[in-house]
């Protein structure tokens, strides 16, 4: 009788473990560029930039962000990798593509090229962007820190060098769609 009770208990435990498993779906996200009708530049500013030719270097990101999982900062030094919330492709490629689209929209120029690849015959400028921080913290604040440089096409030294820090609060810390939307808006 004791042996049967033990066997029954073992079967119940196995059934509970197997039946208790929940399969969670992995969700994939991408950053989105500014809408084509974004009003950041006035029409007069756009007319002066319409024919600019710009080559973009691929956006650089820290290694801790160069992964499939979306990264959240828990505190100053601790990071959390979202197990079921991933980037839909490489984050570096997505950032570079969005930057190219945003510059094209803001400058009203179709002459934006991403390096390496087919460069422009006579670019006016080359832009390099290095993100040193791009994640949400536990309070829902999305932070971006970036070093960017603008070069005249025929010069090795940048004509502009800046450090930019931006932040925006996500509508929800539990909804990764809202988190990625806030990241897109911060990057835009």
PDB file of C-alpha atoms in Angstrom:
ATOM      1  CA  UNK A   1       0.000   0.000   0.000  1.00  0.00           C
ATOM      2  CA  UNK A   2       2.813   2.387   0.861  1.00  0.00           C
ATOM      3  CA  UNK A   3       4.531   1.542  -2.402  1.00  0.00           C
ATOM      4  CA  UNK A   4       1.348   2.308  -4.377  1.00  0.00           C
ATOM      5  CA  UNK A   5       0.892   5.586  -2.508  1.00  0.00           C
ATOM      6  CA  UNK A   6       4.501   6.527  -3.302  1.00  0.00           C
ATOM      7  CA  UNK A   7       4.026   5.603  -6.968  1.00  0.00           C
ATOM      8  CA  UNK A   8       0.779   7.579  -7.092  1.00  0.00           C
ATOM      9  CA  UNK A   9       2.481  10.593  -5.531  1.00  0.00           C
ATOM     10  CA  UNK A  10       5.349  10.346  -8.013  1.00  0.00           C
ATOM     11  CA  UNK A  11       2.895  10.158 -10.934  1.00  0.00           C
ATOM     12  CA  UNK A  12       1.001  13.182  -9.580  1.00  0.00           C
ATOM     13  CA  UNK A  13       4.241  15.152  -9.260  1.00  0.00           C
ATOM     14  CA  UNK A  14       5.284  14.288 -12.813  1.00  0.00           C
ATOM     15  CA  UNK A  15       1.836  15.164 -14.155  1.00  0.00           C
ATOM     16  CA  UNK A  16       1.935  18.461 -12.219  1.00  0.00           C
ATOM     17  CA  UNK A  17       5.319  19.348 -13.610  1.00  0.00           C
ATOM     18  CA  UNK A  18       4.388  18.479 -17.171  1.00  0.00           C
ATOM     19  CA  UNK A  19       0.904  19.985 -16.944  1.00  0.00           C
ATOM     20  CA  UNK A  20       2.183  23.063 -15.128  1.00  0.00           C
ATOM     21  CA  UNK A  21       4.576  24.073 -17.895  1.00  0.00           C
ATOM     22  CA  UNK A  22       3.624  27.170 -19.749  1.00  0.00           C
ATOM     23  CA  UNK A  23       5.038  27.837 -23.119  1.00  0.00           C
ATOM     24  CA  UNK A  24       5.776  31.503 -23.616  1.00  0.00           C
ATOM     25  CA  UNK A  25       5.980  33.047 -27.062  1.00  0.00           C
ATOM     26  CA  UNK A  26       8.984  35.135 -27.988  1.00  0.00           C
ATOM     27  CA  UNK A  27       8.047  38.575 -29.309  1.00  0.00           C
ATOM     28  CA  UNK A  28      10.190  40.483 -31.787  1.00  0.00           C
ATOM     29  CA  UNK A  29      10.490  44.266 -32.118  1.00  0.00           C
ATOM     30  CA  UNK A  30      12.129  46.832 -34.396  1.00  0.00           C
ATOM     31  CA  UNK A  31      12.754  50.527 -34.000  1.00  0.00           C
ATOM     32  CA  UNK A  32      10.696  52.692 -36.319  1.00  0.00           C
ATOM     33  CA  UNK A  33      11.775  55.812 -38.210  1.00  0.00           C
ATOM     34  CA  UNK A  34      10.071  59.182 -38.060  1.00  0.00           C
ATOM     35  CA  UNK A  35       6.909  59.509 -40.140  1.00  0.00           C
ATOM     36  CA  UNK A  36       7.487  60.999 -43.589  1.00  0.00           C
ATOM     37  CA  UNK A  37       5.500  64.118 -42.660  1.00  0.00           C
ATOM     38  CA  UNK A  38       7.464  64.770 -39.458  1.00  0.00           C
ATOM     39  CA  UNK A  39       7.499  68.543 -38.870  1.00  0.00           C
ATOM     40  CA  UNK A  40      11.002  68.903 -37.355  1.00  0.00           C
ATOM     41  CA  UNK A  41      12.377  71.151 -40.095  1.00  0.00           C
ATOM     42  CA  UNK A  42      10.586  74.070 -41.629  1.00  0.00           C
ATOM     43  CA  UNK A  43      10.068  74.131 -45.366  1.00  0.00           C
ATOM     44  CA  UNK A  44      12.732  76.839 -45.777  1.00  0.00           C
ATOM     45  CA  UNK A  45      15.279  74.749 -43.834  1.00  0.00           C
ATOM     46  CA  UNK A  46      14.438  71.708 -45.964  1.00  0.00           C
ATOM     47  CA  UNK A  47      15.005  73.582 -49.219  1.00  0.00           C
ATOM     48  CA  UNK A  48      18.589  74.365 -48.158  1.00  0.00           C
ATOM     49  CA  UNK A  49      19.330  70.696 -47.370  1.00  0.00           C
ATOM     50  CA  UNK A  50      17.444  69.013 -50.239  1.00  0.00           C
ATOM     51  CA  UNK A  51      20.526  68.229 -52.327  1.00  0.00           C
ATOM     52  CA  UNK A  52      22.875  67.257 -49.485  1.00  0.00           C
ATOM     53  CA  UNK A  53      24.655  63.950 -49.999  1.00  0.00           C
ATOM     54  CA  UNK A  54      25.522  62.181 -46.758  1.00  0.00           C
ATOM     55  CA  UNK A  55      27.318  58.919 -46.106  1.00  0.00           C
ATOM     56  CA  UNK A  56      26.590  57.188 -42.810  1.00  0.00           C
ATOM     57  CA  UNK A  57      28.987  54.926 -41.038  1.00  0.00           C
ATOM     58  CA  UNK A  58      27.267  51.989 -39.306  1.00  0.00           C
ATOM     59  CA  UNK A  59      26.037  52.997 -35.837  1.00  0.00           C
ATOM     60  CA  UNK A  60      28.306  51.669 -33.089  1.00  0.00           C
ATOM     61  CA  UNK A  61      26.815  50.270 -29.877  1.00  0.00           C
ATOM     62  CA  UNK A  62      28.280  48.815 -26.663  1.00  0.00           C
ATOM     63  CA  UNK A  63      28.757  45.045 -26.658  1.00  0.00           C
ATOM     64  CA  UNK A  64      26.211  44.600 -23.880  1.00  0.00           C
ATOM     65  CA  UNK A  65      23.522  45.867 -26.294  1.00  0.00           C
ATOM     66  CA  UNK A  66      24.794  43.841 -29.246  1.00  0.00           C
ATOM     67  CA  UNK A  67      22.518  40.868 -28.631  1.00  0.00           C
ATOM     68  CA  UNK A  68      19.106  39.558 -29.545  1.00  0.00           C
ATOM     69  CA  UNK A  69      17.431  40.251 -26.213  1.00  0.00           C
ATOM     70  CA  UNK A  70      16.203  43.729 -25.290  1.00  0.00           C
ATOM     71  CA  UNK A  71      18.330  45.028 -22.417  1.00  0.00           C
ATOM     72  CA  UNK A  72      16.959  46.852 -19.361  1.00  0.00           C
ATOM     73  CA  UNK A  73      19.152  48.547 -16.760  1.00  0.00           C
ATOM     74  CA  UNK A  74      18.193  47.355 -13.256  1.00  0.00           C
ATOM     75  CA  UNK A  75      20.460  49.818 -11.462  1.00  0.00           C
ATOM     76  CA  UNK A  76      23.782  51.531 -12.097  1.00  0.00           C
ATOM     77  CA  UNK A  77      25.656  48.347 -13.001  1.00  0.00           C
ATOM     78  CA  UNK A  78      23.103  45.526 -13.289  1.00  0.00           C
ATOM     79  CA  UNK A  79      21.401  44.619 -16.555  1.00  0.00           C
ATOM     80  CA  UNK A  80      18.410  42.425 -17.369  1.00  0.00           C
ATOM     81  CA  UNK A  81      18.103  40.549 -20.675  1.00  0.00           C
ATOM     82  CA  UNK A  82      14.475  40.044 -21.699  1.00  0.00           C
ATOM     83  CA  UNK A  83      14.029  36.321 -22.227  1.00  0.00           C
ATOM     84  CA  UNK A  84      10.958  36.590 -24.474  1.00  0.00           C
ATOM     85  CA  UNK A  85      11.390  40.079 -25.984  1.00  0.00           C
ATOM     86  CA  UNK A  86      13.967  40.252 -28.758  1.00  0.00           C
ATOM     87  CA  UNK A  87      15.069  42.570 -31.516  1.00  0.00           C
ATOM     88  CA  UNK A  88      13.680  41.527 -34.887  1.00  0.00           C
ATOM     89  CA  UNK A  89      17.166  41.749 -36.389  1.00  0.00           C
ATOM     90  CA  UNK A  90      20.517  43.137 -35.413  1.00  0.00           C
ATOM     91  CA  UNK A  91      20.127  46.268 -33.287  1.00  0.00           C
ATOM     92  CA  UNK A  92      23.133  47.936 -34.981  1.00  0.00           C
ATOM     93  CA  UNK A  93      21.622  47.419 -38.432  1.00  0.00           C
ATOM     94  CA  UNK A  94      18.188  48.597 -37.256  1.00  0.00           C
ATOM     95  CA  UNK A  95      19.684  51.745 -35.695  1.00  0.00           C
ATOM     96  CA  UNK A  96      21.685  52.521 -38.837  1.00  0.00           C
ATOM     97  CA  UNK A  97      18.675  52.011 -41.098  1.00  0.00           C
ATOM     98  CA  UNK A  98      16.437  54.189 -38.905  1.00  0.00           C
ATOM     99  CA  UNK A  99      19.103  56.911 -38.777  1.00  0.00           C
ATOM    100  CA  UNK A 100      19.346  56.895 -42.589  1.00  0.00           C
ATOM    101  CA  UNK A 101      15.554  57.114 -42.925  1.00  0.00           C
ATOM    102  CA  UNK A 102      15.325  59.875 -40.305  1.00  0.00           C
ATOM    103  CA  UNK A 103      18.032  61.966 -41.982  1.00  0.00           C
ATOM    104  CA  UNK A 104      16.342  61.498 -45.340  1.00  0.00           C
ATOM    105  CA  UNK A 105      13.033  62.677 -43.837  1.00  0.00           C
ATOM    106  CA  UNK A 106      14.461  65.578 -41.845  1.00  0.00           C
ATOM    107  CA  UNK A 107      16.701  66.861 -44.634  1.00  0.00           C
ATOM    108  CA  UNK A 108      14.273  66.025 -47.440  1.00  0.00           C
ATOM    109  CA  UNK A 109      17.144  64.316 -49.242  1.00  0.00           C
ATOM    110  CA  UNK A 110      17.222  61.012 -51.050  1.00  0.00           C
ATOM    111  CA  UNK A 111      21.019  61.164 -51.177  1.00  0.00           C
ATOM    112  CA  UNK A 112      21.724  59.288 -47.932  1.00  0.00           C
ATOM    113  CA  UNK A 113      23.995  56.269 -48.204  1.00  0.00           C
ATOM    114  CA  UNK A 114      25.073  53.714 -45.601  1.00  0.00           C
ATOM    115  CA  UNK A 115      28.684  52.485 -45.549  1.00  0.00           C
ATOM    116  CA  UNK A 116      30.119  50.012 -46.276  1.00  0.00           C
ATOM    117  CA  UNK A 117      28.407  49.521 -49.538  1.00  0.00           C
ATOM    118  CA  UNK A 118      27.681  51.647 -52.480  1.00  0.00           C
ATOM    119  CA  UNK A 119      28.937  55.026 -51.456  1.00  0.00           C
ATOM    120  CA  UNK A 120      27.928  58.259 -53.093  1.00  0.00           C
ATOM    121  CA  UNK A 121      30.069  59.651 -55.907  1.00  0.00           C
ATOM    122  CA  UNK A 122      30.554  63.044 -54.269  1.00  0.00           C
ATOM    123  CA  UNK A 123      29.213  63.103 -50.716  1.00  0.00           C
ATOM    124  CA  UNK A 124      29.056  66.423 -48.909  1.00  0.00           C
ATOM    125  CA  UNK A 125      29.392  64.909 -45.438  1.00  0.00           C
ATOM    126  CA  UNK A 126      30.089  61.681 -43.595  1.00  0.00           C
ATOM    127  CA  UNK A 127      28.373  61.040 -40.240  1.00  0.00           C
ATOM    128  CA  UNK A 128      29.583  58.696 -37.480  1.00  0.00           C
ATOM    129  CA  UNK A 129      27.392  57.885 -34.457  1.00  0.00           C
ATOM    130  CA  UNK A 130      28.439  55.893 -31.393  1.00  0.00           C
ATOM    131  CA  UNK A 131      25.795  55.083 -28.801  1.00  0.00           C
ATOM    132  CA  UNK A 132      27.282  54.658 -25.347  1.00  0.00           C
ATOM    133  CA  UNK A 133      23.914  53.984 -23.706  1.00  0.00           C
ATOM    134  CA  UNK A 134      20.502  53.020 -25.069  1.00  0.00           C
ATOM    135  CA  UNK A 135      18.179  51.205 -22.708  1.00  0.00           C
ATOM    136  CA  UNK A 136      15.268  51.603 -20.308  1.00  0.00           C
ATOM    137  CA  UNK A 137      15.680  51.577 -16.541  1.00  0.00           C
ATOM    138  CA  UNK A 138      13.260  49.981 -14.049  1.00  0.00           C
ATOM    139  CA  UNK A 139      11.351  53.264 -13.633  1.00  0.00           C
ATOM    140  CA  UNK A 140      10.526  53.299 -17.369  1.00  0.00           C
ATOM    141  CA  UNK A 141      12.991  56.006 -18.368  1.00  0.00           C
ATOM    142  CA  UNK A 142      14.611  55.306 -21.741  1.00  0.00           C
ATOM    143  CA  UNK A 143      18.095  56.841 -21.858  1.00  0.00           C
ATOM    144  CA  UNK A 144      20.287  57.477 -24.856  1.00  0.00           C
ATOM    145  CA  UNK A 145      23.837  58.800 -24.765  1.00  0.00           C
ATOM    146  CA  UNK A 146      25.630  59.273 -28.066  1.00  0.00           C
ATOM    147  CA  UNK A 147      28.835  60.680 -29.471  1.00  0.00           C
ATOM    148  CA  UNK A 148      28.463  61.879 -33.004  1.00  0.00           C
ATOM    149  CA  UNK A 149      30.842  63.382 -35.509  1.00  0.00           C
ATOM    150  CA  UNK A 150      30.277  65.071 -38.843  1.00  0.00           C
ATOM    151  CA  UNK A 151      33.092  65.138 -41.399  1.00  0.00           C
ATOM    152  CA  UNK A 152      33.390  67.053 -44.648  1.00  0.00           C
ATOM    153  CA  UNK A 153      33.876  64.358 -47.259  1.00  0.00           C
ATOM    154  CA  UNK A 154      37.433  65.433 -48.053  1.00  0.00           C
ATOM    155  CA  UNK A 155      38.620  65.849 -44.443  1.00  0.00           C
ATOM    156  CA  UNK A 156      39.815  63.426 -41.779  1.00  0.00           C
ATOM    157  CA  UNK A 157      39.071  65.727 -38.835  1.00  0.00           C
ATOM    158  CA  UNK A 158      35.424  66.231 -37.883  1.00  0.00           C
ATOM    159  CA  UNK A 159      33.878  69.639 -38.446  1.00  0.00           C
ATOM    160  CA  UNK A 160      31.382  68.919 -35.640  1.00  0.00           C
ATOM    161  CA  UNK A 161      31.736  66.668 -32.583  1.00  0.00           C
ATOM    162  CA  UNK A 162      28.977  66.427 -29.995  1.00  0.00           C
ATOM    163  CA  UNK A 163      27.850  64.382 -27.041  1.00  0.00           C
ATOM    164  CA  UNK A 164      24.077  64.076 -26.849  1.00  0.00           C
ATOM    165  CA  UNK A 165      22.025  62.766 -23.926  1.00  0.00           C
ATOM    166  CA  UNK A 166      18.296  62.236 -24.348  1.00  0.00           C
ATOM    167  CA  UNK A 167      15.618  60.497 -22.324  1.00  0.00           C
ATOM    168  CA  UNK A 168      11.932  59.744 -22.535  1.00  0.00           C
ATOM    169  CA  UNK A 169       9.575  57.859 -20.301  1.00  0.00           C
ATOM    170  CA  UNK A 170       7.924  54.719 -21.687  1.00  0.00           C
ATOM    171  CA  UNK A 171       4.166  54.455 -21.185  1.00  0.00           C
ATOM    172  CA  UNK A 172       4.657  51.081 -19.515  1.00  0.00           C
ATOM    173  CA  UNK A 173       7.583  49.088 -18.140  1.00  0.00           C
ATOM    174  CA  UNK A 174       5.735  45.790 -18.708  1.00  0.00           C
ATOM    175  CA  UNK A 175       4.705  46.367 -22.330  1.00  0.00           C
ATOM    176  CA  UNK A 176       7.775  45.966 -24.539  1.00  0.00           C
ATOM    177  CA  UNK A 177       5.853  47.452 -27.473  1.00  0.00           C
ATOM    178  CA  UNK A 178       5.592  50.684 -25.466  1.00  0.00           C
ATOM    179  CA  UNK A 179       9.246  50.404 -24.435  1.00  0.00           C
ATOM    180  CA  UNK A 180      10.433  50.052 -28.049  1.00  0.00           C
ATOM    181  CA  UNK A 181       8.119  52.880 -29.117  1.00  0.00           C
ATOM    182  CA  UNK A 182       9.749  55.142 -26.495  1.00  0.00           C
ATOM    183  CA  UNK A 183      13.176  53.977 -27.702  1.00  0.00           C
ATOM    184  CA  UNK A 184      12.222  54.863 -31.299  1.00  0.00           C
ATOM    185  CA  UNK A 185      11.022  58.296 -30.225  1.00  0.00           C
ATOM    186  CA  UNK A 186      14.168  58.904 -28.181  1.00  0.00           C
ATOM    187  CA  UNK A 187      16.413  57.866 -31.073  1.00  0.00           C
ATOM    188  CA  UNK A 188      14.347  59.868 -33.599  1.00  0.00           C
TER     189      UNK A 188
END
